[in-house]
PDB file of C-alpha atoms and ligand atoms in Angstrom:
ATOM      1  CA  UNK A1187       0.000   0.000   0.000  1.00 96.00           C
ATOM      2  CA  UNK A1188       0.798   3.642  -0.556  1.00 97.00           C
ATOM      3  CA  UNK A1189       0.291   6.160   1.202  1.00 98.00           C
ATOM      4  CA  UNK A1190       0.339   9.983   0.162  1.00 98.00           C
ATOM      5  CA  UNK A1191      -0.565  12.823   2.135  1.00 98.00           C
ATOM      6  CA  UNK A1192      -1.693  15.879   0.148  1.00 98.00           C
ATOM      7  CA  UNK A1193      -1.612  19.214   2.075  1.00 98.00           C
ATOM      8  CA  UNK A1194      -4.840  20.018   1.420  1.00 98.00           C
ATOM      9  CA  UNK A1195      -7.914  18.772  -0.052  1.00 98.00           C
ATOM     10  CA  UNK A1196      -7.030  20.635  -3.546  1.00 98.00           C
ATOM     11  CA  UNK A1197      -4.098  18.390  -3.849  1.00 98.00           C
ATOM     12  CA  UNK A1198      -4.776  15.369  -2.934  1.00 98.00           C
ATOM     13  CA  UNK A1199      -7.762  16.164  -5.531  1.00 98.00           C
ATOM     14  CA  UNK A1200      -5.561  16.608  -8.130  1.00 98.00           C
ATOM     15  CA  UNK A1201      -2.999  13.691  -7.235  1.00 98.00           C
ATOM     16  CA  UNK A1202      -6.298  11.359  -7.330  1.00 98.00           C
ATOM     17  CA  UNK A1203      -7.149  13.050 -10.842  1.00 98.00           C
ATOM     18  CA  UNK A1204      -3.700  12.455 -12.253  1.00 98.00           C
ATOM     19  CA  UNK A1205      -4.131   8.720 -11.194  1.00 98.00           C
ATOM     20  CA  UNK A1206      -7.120   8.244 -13.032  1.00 98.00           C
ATOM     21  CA  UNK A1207      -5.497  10.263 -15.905  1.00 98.00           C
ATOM     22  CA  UNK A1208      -2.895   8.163 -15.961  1.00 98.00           C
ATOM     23  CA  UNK A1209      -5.550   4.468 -16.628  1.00 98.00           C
ATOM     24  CA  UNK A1210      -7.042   6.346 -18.968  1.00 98.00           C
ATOM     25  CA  UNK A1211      -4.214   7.164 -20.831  1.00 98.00           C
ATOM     26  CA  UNK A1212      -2.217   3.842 -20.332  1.00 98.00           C
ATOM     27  CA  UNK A1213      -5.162   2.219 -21.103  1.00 98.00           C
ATOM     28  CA  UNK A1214      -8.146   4.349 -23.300  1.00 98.00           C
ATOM     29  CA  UNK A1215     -10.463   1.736 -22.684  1.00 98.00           C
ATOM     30  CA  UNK A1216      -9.990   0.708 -19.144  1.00 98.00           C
ATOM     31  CA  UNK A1217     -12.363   0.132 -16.716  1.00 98.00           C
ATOM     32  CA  UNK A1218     -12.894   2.233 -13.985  1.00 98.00           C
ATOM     33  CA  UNK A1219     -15.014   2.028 -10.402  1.00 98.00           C
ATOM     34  CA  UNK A1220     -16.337   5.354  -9.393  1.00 98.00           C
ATOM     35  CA  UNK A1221     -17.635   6.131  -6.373  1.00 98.00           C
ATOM     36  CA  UNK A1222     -19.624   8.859  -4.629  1.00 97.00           C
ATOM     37  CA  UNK A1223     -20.019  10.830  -1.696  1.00 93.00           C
ATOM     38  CA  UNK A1224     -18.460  14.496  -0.636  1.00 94.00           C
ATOM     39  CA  UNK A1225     -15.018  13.379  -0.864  1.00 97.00           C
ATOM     40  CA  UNK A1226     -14.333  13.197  -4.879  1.00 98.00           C
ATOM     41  CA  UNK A1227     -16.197  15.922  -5.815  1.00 98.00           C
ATOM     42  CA  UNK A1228     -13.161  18.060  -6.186  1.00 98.00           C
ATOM     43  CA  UNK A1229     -11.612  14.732  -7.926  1.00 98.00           C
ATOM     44  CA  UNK A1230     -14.052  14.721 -10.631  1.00 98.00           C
ATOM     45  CA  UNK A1231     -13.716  18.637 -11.468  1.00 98.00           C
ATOM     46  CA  UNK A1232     -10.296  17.952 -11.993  1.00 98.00           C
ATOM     47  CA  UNK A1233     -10.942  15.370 -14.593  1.00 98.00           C
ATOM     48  CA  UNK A1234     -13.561  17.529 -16.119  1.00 98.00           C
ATOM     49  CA  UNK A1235     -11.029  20.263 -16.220  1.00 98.00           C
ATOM     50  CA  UNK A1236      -8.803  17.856 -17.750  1.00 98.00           C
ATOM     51  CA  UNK A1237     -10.709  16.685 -20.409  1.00 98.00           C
ATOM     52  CA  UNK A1238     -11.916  20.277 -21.301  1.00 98.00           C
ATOM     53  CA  UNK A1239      -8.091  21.000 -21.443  1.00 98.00           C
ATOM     54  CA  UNK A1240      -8.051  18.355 -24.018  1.00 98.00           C
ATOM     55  CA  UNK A1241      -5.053  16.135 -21.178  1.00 97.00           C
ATOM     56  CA  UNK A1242      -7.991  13.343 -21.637  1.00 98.00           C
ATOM     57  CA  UNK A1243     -10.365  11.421 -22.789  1.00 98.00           C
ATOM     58  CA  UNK A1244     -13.445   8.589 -21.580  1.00 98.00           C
ATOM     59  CA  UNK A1245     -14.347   7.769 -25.245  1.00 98.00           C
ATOM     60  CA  UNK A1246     -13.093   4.432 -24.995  1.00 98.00           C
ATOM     61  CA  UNK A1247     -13.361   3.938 -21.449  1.00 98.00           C
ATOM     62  CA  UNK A1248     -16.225   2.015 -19.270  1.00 98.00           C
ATOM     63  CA  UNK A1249     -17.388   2.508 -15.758  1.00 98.00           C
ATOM     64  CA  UNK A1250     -18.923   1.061 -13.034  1.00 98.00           C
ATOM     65  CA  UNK A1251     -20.195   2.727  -9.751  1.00 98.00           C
ATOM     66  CA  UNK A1252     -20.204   1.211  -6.420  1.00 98.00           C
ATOM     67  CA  UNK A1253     -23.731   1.534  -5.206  1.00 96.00           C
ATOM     68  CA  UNK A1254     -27.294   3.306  -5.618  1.00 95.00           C
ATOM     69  CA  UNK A1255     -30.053   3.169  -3.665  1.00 93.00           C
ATOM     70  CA  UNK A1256     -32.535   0.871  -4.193  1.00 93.00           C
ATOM     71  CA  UNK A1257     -36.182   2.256  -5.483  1.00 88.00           C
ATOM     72  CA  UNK A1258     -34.937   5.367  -6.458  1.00 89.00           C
ATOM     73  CA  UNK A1259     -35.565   6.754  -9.636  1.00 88.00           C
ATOM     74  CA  UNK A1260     -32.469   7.329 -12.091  1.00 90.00           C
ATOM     75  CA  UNK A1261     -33.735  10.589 -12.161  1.00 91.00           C
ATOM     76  CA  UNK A1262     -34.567  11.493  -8.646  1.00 91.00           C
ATOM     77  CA  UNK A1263     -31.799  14.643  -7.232  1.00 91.00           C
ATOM     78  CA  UNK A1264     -30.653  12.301  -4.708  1.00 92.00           C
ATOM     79  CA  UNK A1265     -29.338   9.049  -6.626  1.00 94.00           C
ATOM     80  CA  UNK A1266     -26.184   8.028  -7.278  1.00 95.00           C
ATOM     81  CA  UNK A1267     -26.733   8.492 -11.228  1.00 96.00           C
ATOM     82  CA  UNK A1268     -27.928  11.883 -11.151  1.00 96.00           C
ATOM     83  CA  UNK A1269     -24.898  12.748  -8.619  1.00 97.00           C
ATOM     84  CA  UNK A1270     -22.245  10.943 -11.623  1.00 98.00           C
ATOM     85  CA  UNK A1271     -24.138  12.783 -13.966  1.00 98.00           C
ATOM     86  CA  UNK A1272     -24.188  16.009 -12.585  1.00 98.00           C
ATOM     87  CA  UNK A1273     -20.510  15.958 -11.399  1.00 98.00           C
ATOM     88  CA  UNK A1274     -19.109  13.823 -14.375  1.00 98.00           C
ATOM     89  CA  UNK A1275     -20.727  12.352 -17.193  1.00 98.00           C
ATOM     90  CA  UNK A1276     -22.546  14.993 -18.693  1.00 98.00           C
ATOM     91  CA  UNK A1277     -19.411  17.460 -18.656  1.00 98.00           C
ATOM     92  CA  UNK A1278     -17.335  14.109 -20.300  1.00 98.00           C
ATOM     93  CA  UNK A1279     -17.067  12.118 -23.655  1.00 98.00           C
ATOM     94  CA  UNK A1280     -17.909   9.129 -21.917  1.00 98.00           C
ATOM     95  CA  UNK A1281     -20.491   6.974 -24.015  1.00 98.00           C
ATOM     96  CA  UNK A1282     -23.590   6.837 -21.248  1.00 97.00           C
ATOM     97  CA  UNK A1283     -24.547   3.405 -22.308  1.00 97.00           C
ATOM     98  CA  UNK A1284     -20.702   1.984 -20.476  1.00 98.00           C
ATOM     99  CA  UNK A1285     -21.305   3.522 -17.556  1.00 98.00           C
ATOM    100  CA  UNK A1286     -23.082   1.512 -14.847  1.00 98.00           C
ATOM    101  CA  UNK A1287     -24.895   2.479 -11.879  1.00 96.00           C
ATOM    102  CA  UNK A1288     -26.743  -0.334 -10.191  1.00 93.00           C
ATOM    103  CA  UNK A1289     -30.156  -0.166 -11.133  1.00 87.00           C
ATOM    104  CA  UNK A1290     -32.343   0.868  -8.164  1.00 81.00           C
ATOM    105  CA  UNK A1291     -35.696   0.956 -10.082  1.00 81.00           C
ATOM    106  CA  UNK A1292     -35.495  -2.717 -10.864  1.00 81.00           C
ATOM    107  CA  UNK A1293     -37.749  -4.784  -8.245  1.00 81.00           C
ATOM    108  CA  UNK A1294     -36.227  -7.815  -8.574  1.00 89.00           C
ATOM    109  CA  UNK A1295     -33.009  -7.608  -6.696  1.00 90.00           C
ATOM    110  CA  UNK A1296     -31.700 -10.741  -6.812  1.00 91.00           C
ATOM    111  CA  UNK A1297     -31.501 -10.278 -10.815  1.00 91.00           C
ATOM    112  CA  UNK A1298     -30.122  -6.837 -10.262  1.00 91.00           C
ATOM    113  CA  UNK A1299     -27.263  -7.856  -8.312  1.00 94.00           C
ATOM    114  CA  UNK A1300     -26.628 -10.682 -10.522  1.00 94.00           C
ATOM    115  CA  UNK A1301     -26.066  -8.637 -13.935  1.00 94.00           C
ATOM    116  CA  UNK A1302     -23.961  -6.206 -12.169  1.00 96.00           C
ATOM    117  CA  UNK A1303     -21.932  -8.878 -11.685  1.00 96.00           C
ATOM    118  CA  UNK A1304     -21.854 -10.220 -14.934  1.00 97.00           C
ATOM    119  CA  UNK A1305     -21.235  -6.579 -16.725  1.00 97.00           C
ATOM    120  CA  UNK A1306     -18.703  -6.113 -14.577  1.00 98.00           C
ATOM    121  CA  UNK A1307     -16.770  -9.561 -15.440  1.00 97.00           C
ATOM    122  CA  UNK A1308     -17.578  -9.315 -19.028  1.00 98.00           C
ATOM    123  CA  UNK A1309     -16.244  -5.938 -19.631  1.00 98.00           C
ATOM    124  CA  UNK A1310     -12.971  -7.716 -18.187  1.00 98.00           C
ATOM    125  CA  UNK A1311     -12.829  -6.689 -14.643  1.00 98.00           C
ATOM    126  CA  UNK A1312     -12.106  -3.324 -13.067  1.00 98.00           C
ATOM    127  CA  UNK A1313      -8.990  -1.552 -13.929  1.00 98.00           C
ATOM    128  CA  UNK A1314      -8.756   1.052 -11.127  1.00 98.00           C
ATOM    129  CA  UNK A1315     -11.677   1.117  -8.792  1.00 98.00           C
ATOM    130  CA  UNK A1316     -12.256   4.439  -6.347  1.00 98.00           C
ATOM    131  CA  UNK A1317     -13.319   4.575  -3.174  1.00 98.00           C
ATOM    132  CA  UNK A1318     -13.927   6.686  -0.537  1.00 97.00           C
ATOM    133  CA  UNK A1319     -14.338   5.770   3.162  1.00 96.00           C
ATOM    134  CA  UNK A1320     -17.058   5.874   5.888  1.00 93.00           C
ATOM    135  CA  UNK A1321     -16.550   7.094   9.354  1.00 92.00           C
ATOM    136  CA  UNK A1322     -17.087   3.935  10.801  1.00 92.00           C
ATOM    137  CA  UNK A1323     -14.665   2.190   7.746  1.00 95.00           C
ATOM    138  CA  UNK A1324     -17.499   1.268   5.027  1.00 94.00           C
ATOM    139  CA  UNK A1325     -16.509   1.248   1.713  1.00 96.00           C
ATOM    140  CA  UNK A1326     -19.555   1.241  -0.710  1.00 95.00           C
ATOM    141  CA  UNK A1327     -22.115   0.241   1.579  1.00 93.00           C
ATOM    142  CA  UNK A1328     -20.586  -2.056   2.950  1.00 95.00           C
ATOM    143  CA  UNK A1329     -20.825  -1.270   6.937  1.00 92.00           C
ATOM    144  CA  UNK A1330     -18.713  -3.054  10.053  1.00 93.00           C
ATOM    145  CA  UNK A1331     -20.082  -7.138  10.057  1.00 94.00           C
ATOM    146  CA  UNK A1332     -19.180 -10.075  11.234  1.00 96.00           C
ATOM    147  CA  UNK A1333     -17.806 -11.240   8.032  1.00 95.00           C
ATOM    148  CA  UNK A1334     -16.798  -9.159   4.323  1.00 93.00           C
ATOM    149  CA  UNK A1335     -19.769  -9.135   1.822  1.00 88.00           C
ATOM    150  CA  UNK A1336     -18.558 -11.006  -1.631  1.00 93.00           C
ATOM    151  CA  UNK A1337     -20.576 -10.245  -4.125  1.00 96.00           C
ATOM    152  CA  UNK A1338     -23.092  -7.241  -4.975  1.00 96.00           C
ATOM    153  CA  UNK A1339     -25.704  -7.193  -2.428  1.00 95.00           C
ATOM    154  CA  UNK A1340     -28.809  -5.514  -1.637  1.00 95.00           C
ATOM    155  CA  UNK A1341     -28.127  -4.043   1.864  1.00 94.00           C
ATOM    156  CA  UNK A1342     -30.767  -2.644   4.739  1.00 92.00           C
ATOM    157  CA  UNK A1343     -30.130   0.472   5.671  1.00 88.00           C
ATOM    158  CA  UNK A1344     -29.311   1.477   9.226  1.00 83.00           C
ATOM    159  CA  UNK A1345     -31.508   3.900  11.291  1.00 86.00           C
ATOM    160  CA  UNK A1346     -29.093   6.608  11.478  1.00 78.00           C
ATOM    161  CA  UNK A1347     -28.404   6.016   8.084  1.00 80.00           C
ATOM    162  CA  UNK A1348     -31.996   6.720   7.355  1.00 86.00           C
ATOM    163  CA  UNK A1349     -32.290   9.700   9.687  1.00 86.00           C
ATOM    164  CA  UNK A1350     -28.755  11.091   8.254  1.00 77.00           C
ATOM    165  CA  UNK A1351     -30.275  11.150   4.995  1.00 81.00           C
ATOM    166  CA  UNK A1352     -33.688  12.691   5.343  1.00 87.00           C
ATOM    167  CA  UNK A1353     -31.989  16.421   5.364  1.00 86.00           C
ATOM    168  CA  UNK A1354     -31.702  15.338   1.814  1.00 86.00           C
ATOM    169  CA  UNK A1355     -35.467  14.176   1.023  1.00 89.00           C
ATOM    170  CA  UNK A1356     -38.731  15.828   1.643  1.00 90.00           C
ATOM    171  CA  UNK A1357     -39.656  13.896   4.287  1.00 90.00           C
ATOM    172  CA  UNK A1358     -38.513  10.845   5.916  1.00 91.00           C
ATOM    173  CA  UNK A1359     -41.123   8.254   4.522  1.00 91.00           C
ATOM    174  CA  UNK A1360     -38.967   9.424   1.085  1.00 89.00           C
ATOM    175  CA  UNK A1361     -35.820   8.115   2.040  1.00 90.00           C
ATOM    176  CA  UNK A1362     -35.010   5.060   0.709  1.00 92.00           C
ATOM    177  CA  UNK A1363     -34.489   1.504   2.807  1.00 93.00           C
ATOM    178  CA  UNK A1364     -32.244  -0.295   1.239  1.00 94.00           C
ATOM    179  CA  UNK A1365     -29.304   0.009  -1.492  1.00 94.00           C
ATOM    180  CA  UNK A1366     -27.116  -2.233  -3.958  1.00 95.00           C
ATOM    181  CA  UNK A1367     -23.550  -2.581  -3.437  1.00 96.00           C
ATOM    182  CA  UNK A1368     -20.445  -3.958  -4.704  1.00 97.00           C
ATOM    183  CA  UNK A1369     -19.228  -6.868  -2.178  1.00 97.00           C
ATOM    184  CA  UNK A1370     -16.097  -6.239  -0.647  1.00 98.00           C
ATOM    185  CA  UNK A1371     -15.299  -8.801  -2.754  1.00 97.00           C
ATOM    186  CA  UNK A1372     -16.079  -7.516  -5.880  1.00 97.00           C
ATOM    187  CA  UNK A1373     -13.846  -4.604  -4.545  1.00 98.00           C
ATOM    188  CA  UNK A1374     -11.230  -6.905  -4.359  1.00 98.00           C
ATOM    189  CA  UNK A1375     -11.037  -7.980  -7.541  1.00 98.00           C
ATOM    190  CA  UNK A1376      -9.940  -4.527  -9.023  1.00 98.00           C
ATOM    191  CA  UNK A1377      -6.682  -4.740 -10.533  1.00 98.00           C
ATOM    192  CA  UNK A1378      -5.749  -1.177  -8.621  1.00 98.00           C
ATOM    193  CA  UNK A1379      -8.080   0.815  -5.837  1.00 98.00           C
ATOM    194  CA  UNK A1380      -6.991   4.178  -5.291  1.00 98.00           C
ATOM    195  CA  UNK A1381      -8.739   5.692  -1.897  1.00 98.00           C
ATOM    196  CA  UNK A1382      -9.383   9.223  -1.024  1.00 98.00           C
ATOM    197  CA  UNK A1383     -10.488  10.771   2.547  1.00 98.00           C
ATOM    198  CA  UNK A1384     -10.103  14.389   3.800  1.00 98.00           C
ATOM    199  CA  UNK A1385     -10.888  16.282   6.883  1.00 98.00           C
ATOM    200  CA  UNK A1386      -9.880  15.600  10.380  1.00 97.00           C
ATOM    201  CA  UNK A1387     -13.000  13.796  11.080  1.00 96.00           C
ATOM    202  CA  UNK A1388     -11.696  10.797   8.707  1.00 97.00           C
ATOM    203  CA  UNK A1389      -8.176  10.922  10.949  1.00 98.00           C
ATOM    204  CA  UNK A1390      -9.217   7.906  13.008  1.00 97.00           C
ATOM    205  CA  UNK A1391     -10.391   5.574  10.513  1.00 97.00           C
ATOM    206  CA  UNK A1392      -7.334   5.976   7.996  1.00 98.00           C
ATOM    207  CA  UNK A1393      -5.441   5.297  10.546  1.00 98.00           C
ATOM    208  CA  UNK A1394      -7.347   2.073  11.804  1.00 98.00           C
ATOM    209  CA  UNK A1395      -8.398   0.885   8.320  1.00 98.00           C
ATOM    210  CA  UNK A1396      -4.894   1.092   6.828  1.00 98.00           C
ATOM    211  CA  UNK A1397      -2.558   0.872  10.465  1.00 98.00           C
ATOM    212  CA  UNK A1398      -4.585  -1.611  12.551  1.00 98.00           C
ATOM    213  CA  UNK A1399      -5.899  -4.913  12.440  1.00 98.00           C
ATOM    214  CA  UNK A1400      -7.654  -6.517   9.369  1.00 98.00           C
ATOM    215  CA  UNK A1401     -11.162  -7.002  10.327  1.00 98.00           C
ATOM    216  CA  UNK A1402     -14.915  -6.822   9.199  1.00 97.00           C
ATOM    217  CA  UNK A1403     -15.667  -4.908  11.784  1.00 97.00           C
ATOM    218  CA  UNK A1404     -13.610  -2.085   9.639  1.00 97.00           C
ATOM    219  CA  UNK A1405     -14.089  -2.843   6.016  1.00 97.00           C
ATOM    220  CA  UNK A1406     -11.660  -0.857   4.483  1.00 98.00           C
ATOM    221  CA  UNK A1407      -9.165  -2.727   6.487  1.00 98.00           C
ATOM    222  CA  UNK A1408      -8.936  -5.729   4.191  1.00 98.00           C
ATOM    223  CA  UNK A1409      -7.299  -3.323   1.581  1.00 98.00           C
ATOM    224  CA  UNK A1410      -4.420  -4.009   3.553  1.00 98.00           C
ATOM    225  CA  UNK A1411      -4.588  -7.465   1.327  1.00 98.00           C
ATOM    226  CA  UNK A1412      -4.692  -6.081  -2.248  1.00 98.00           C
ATOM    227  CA  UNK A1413      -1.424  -5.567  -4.083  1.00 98.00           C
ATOM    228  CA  UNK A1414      -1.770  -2.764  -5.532  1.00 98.00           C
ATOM    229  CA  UNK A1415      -3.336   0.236  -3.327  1.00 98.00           C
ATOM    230  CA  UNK A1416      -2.856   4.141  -3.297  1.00 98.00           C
ATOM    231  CA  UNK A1417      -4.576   6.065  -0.405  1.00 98.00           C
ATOM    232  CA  UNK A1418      -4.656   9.730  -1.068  1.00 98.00           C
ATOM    233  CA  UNK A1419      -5.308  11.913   1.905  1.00 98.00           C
ATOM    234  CA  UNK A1420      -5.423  15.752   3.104  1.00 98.00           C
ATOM    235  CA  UNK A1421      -2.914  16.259   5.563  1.00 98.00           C
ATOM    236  CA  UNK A1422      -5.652  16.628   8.551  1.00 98.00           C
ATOM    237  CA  UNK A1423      -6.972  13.173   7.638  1.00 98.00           C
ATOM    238  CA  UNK A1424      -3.457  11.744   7.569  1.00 98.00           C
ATOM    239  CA  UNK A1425      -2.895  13.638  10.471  1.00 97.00           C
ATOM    240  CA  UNK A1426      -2.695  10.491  12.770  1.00 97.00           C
ATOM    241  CA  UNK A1427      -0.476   8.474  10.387  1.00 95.00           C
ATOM    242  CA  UNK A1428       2.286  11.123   9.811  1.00 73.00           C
TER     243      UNK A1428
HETATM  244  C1  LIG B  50     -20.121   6.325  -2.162  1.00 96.69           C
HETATM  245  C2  LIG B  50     -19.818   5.294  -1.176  1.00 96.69           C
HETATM  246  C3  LIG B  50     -19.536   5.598   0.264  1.00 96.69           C
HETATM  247  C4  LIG B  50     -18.679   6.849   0.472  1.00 96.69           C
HETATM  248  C5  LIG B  50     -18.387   7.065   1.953  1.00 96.69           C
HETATM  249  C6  LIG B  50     -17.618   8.342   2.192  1.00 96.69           C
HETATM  250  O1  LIG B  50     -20.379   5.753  -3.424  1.00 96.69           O
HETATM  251  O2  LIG B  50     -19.829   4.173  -1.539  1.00 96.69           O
HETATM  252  O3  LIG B  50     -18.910   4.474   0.825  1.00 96.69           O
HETATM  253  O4  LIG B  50     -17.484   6.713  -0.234  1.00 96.69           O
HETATM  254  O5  LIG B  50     -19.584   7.114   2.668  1.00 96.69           O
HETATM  255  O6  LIG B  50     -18.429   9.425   1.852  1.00 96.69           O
HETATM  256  P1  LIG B  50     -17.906  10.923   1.848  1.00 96.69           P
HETATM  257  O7  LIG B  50     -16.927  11.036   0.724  1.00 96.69           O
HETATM  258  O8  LIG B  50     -19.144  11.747   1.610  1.00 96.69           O
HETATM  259  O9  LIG B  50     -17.271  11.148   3.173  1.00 96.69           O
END
């Protein structure tokens, strides 16, 4: 594993940029795993600013995200697809039919999960998969357990994740109860994984996930057993690992 600490979030945005840069380059049609979440925000308008710079390019490249909710329309402000949209694709050349967000609006879950899989293994596995990382260590929604998810999964949501969320809806009843996600497994099986975290409130669980013990009940932790891993951090969430 390596680790890099940026000096601020701006950097460490633009070191995780130049590592995606660098797939697509090597490799125009690689595969990529995209996450979510506050953290690669910046990430992403680096790679926008990239491609408008003409450094780039997705033509040729395919991508899967980690995780949607499940119910939620494609088009609904708060999915996962209309957040990749709105901070990626539609500023990209990326084609929109290769790029995959599990499919909350399909009721049968089981199914679901199952062609994720299968897209994912028959566009030849995931180059260089992103991720960022929970408080408590989840990566995709994949939360502390007694053992690591393999496969993608249809997970229940916790209470707090529920309550967390409803600033985000119109009203609770809106907020959705469950989500798809990639197994920790399927995480595995990315050739590279490149994580980001920033702020001091992520200090603690860099430092666990990366420093401490391998366990479910963190995780990120089992990272620790891929060969080929970048975490990129802000110098206040590497604070505890200088
Ligand atoms: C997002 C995802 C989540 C987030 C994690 C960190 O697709 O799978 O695991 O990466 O919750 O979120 P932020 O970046 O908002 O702190």
């Amino acid at each position: 594993m390596e680790l890099i600490i940026a000096s601020n979030y701006d950097e460490m945005s633009r070191l995780a940029a130049d590592k995606i840069a660098l797939c697509l380059k090597d490799k125009p049609e690689c595969v990529l795993g995209l996450a979510t979440g506050s953290t690669p925000i910046g990430l992403y308008a680096q790679l926008v600013e990239d491609f408008q710079n003409g450094k780039i390019s997705f033509a040729r490249a395919t991508t899967f995200n980690l995780d949607e909710y499940r119910g939620l329309d494609p088009q609904h402000n708060q999915s996962y697809r209309y957040f990749m949209q709105k901070n990626l694709f539609d500023h990209v050349d990326v084609e929109l039919e290769k790029t995959h967000v599990p499919d909350g609006a399909n009721s049968d879950a089981q199914a679901a999960c199952d062609a994720y899989e299968k897209g994912i293994e028959e566009a030849g596995g995931i180059d260089l998969q992103l991720l960022g990382l929970g408080h408590n260590g989840h990566i995709g929604f994949n939360e502390p357990d007694d053992s690591f998810p393999v496969g993608t999964h249809v997970v229940d949501l916790t209470e707090s994740t529920i309550n967390a969320n409803s600033r985000l809806f119109d009203s609770i009843d809106e907020v959705p109860r469950q989500a798809y996600t990639m197994g920790v497994g399927t995480i595995m099986k990315a050739r590279s994984i490149l994580v980001v975290a920033s702020g001091a409130d992520k200090a603690q669980i860099v430092r666990d996930a990366f420093f401490g013990p391998v366990t479910p009940q963190v995780p990120a932790s089992v990272l620790q057993l891929h060969p080929d891993v970048t975490v990129i951090v802000d110098a206040e969430a590497g604070s505890l690992c200088a």
